[in-house]
Amino acid sequence: MNLEKIYGFLKQNRDIAFATVGDDKKPKIRVFQMMKIDEQANTLYFATSPKKEVFVQLQSKPAVELLAMSGNISVRISGDAIFNVPEEICQEIYNTNPVLSRLYKGYQDLAYFSVPIATLDYFDLTTTPPTFINYAKQETNEK
């Protein structure tokens, strides 16, 4: 199985459990919606209000883990939130996700971040034996 099939699953299951680390060093979990998936860069994109607690948490502790699940299939992803999303991607996210324009007057009212996939675990319990696929970003030692 390749990442293409896993990305297809993620596109069908955009509402995910999203975990951060609070200032008290305890996990904080909430439901988030993936706004964009860049398969070429193995990166997920999100938007949030800069007034929310999650924004402050991500600024100080960018490590996140997320979980998408449907039926007997789940995908767990870890990575670090990065807030340098290009302007054209911010506008695309705002313009292609109707919930955002319902809640916010303009795309500038949101903070956009990406999560490049560091690790990904795919589980499918419908197969015998269960299918488990692990993806880990390849580290480069360029000097």
Short mmCIF file of C-alpha atoms in Angstrom, two decimals, residues 39-143:
data_model
loop_
_atom_site.label_atom_id
_atom_site.label_comp_id
_atom_site.label_asym_id
_atom_site.label_seq_id
_atom_site.Cartn_x
_atom_site.Cartn_y
_atom_site.Cartn_z
CA GLU A 39 0.62 14.91 -1.00
CA GLN A 40 3.83 15.92 -2.75
CA ALA A 41 5.23 17.58 0.38
CA ASN A 42 3.61 15.09 2.84
CA THR A 43 2.11 18.07 4.66
CA LEU A 44 -1.27 18.81 6.21
CA TYR A 45 -2.70 22.32 6.61
CA PHE A 46 -4.94 23.76 9.29
CA ALA A 47 -6.47 27.09 10.36
CA THR A 48 -7.35 28.38 13.80
CA SER A 49 -8.12 31.65 15.51
CA PRO A 50 -5.08 33.40 16.98
CA LYS A 51 -7.32 34.07 19.99
CA LYS A 52 -7.70 30.38 20.88
CA GLU A 53 -5.73 28.46 23.48
CA VAL A 54 -4.54 25.99 20.84
CA PHE A 55 -2.75 28.80 18.97
CA VAL A 56 -0.81 29.77 22.09
CA GLN A 57 0.03 26.11 22.79
CA LEU A 58 1.33 25.57 19.26
CA GLN A 59 3.46 28.70 19.43
CA SER A 60 5.29 27.49 22.55
CA LYS A 61 5.17 23.72 21.96
CA PRO A 62 4.68 22.90 18.27
CA ALA A 63 4.68 19.08 18.64
CA VAL A 64 1.30 17.59 17.69
CA GLU A 65 -0.28 14.22 17.12
CA LEU A 66 -3.51 13.64 15.25
CA LEU A 67 -5.81 10.71 14.66
CA ALA A 68 -8.28 10.09 11.85
CA MET A 69 -10.60 7.11 12.19
CA SER A 70 -13.46 5.54 10.30
CA GLY A 71 -14.78 2.04 10.88
CA ASN A 72 -11.85 -0.29 11.45
CA ILE A 73 -9.26 1.99 9.85
CA SER A 74 -7.22 4.61 11.67
CA VAL A 75 -4.32 6.86 10.75
CA ARG A 76 -2.11 8.43 13.43
CA ILE A 77 0.26 11.24 12.42
CA SER A 78 2.87 13.18 14.35
CA GLY A 79 4.81 16.29 13.44
CA ASP A 80 5.51 19.89 14.38
CA ALA A 81 3.23 22.83 13.59
CA ILE A 82 4.83 25.49 11.40
CA PHE A 83 3.22 28.92 10.98
CA ASN A 84 4.94 30.18 7.80
CA VAL A 85 2.18 29.22 5.35
CA PRO A 86 2.39 31.13 2.03
CA GLU A 87 -0.27 33.81 1.50
CA GLU A 88 -1.78 32.07 -1.56
CA ILE A 89 -2.31 28.85 0.42
CA CYS A 90 -3.97 30.82 3.25
CA GLN A 91 -6.38 32.37 0.74
CA GLU A 92 -7.02 28.99 -0.92
CA ILE A 93 -7.81 27.38 2.45
CA TYR A 94 -10.20 30.19 3.39
CA ASN A 95 -11.91 30.21 0.00
CA THR A 96 -12.37 26.42 -0.28
CA ASN A 97 -13.61 25.68 3.25
CA PRO A 98 -17.10 27.22 3.68
CA VAL A 99 -17.10 26.86 7.45
CA LEU A 100 -14.30 29.44 7.70
CA SER A 101 -16.16 32.19 5.82
CA ARG A 102 -19.20 31.49 7.99
CA LEU A 103 -17.19 32.05 11.19
CA TYR A 104 -14.59 34.66 10.15
CA LYS A 105 -14.96 37.86 8.11
CA GLY A 106 -11.77 37.40 6.13
CA TYR A 107 -8.86 35.04 5.68
CA GLN A 108 -6.60 37.45 7.57
CA ASP A 109 -8.56 36.80 10.78
CA LEU A 110 -7.10 33.30 11.03
CA ALA A 111 -3.72 31.78 11.80
CA TYR A 112 -2.69 29.11 9.29
CA PHE A 113 -0.20 26.38 10.01
CA SER A 114 1.14 23.26 8.40
CA VAL A 115 2.18 19.94 9.89
CA PRO A 116 4.78 18.17 7.80
CA ILE A 117 4.33 14.46 8.50
CA ALA A 118 7.21 13.15 10.64
CA THR A 119 5.60 9.76 11.30
CA LEU A 120 2.42 8.08 10.11
CA ASP A 121 0.88 4.82 11.28
CA TYR A 122 -1.94 3.22 9.26
CA PHE A 123 -4.02 0.49 10.91
CA ASP A 124 -6.70 -1.59 9.21
CA LEU A 125 -8.39 -4.11 11.49
CA THR A 126 -10.69 -5.45 8.75
CA THR A 127 -7.90 -7.57 7.26
CA THR A 128 -6.51 -10.80 8.69
CA PRO A 129 -3.93 -10.33 9.91
CA PRO A 130 -4.51 -6.61 10.56
CA THR A 131 -2.69 -4.28 8.17
CA PHE A 132 -0.08 -2.00 9.73
CA ILE A 133 1.93 0.46 7.68
CA ASN A 134 4.48 2.86 9.13
CA TYR A 135 5.89 5.89 7.33
CA ALA A 136 8.72 7.94 8.78
CA LYS A 137 10.18 11.01 7.13
CA GLN A 138 13.67 10.31 5.88
CA GLU A 139 16.24 12.46 7.66
CA THR A 140 18.85 14.05 5.45
CA ASN A 141 22.35 14.81 6.67
CA GLU A 142 23.25 17.46 4.15
CA LYS A 143 26.17 19.68 5.04
#
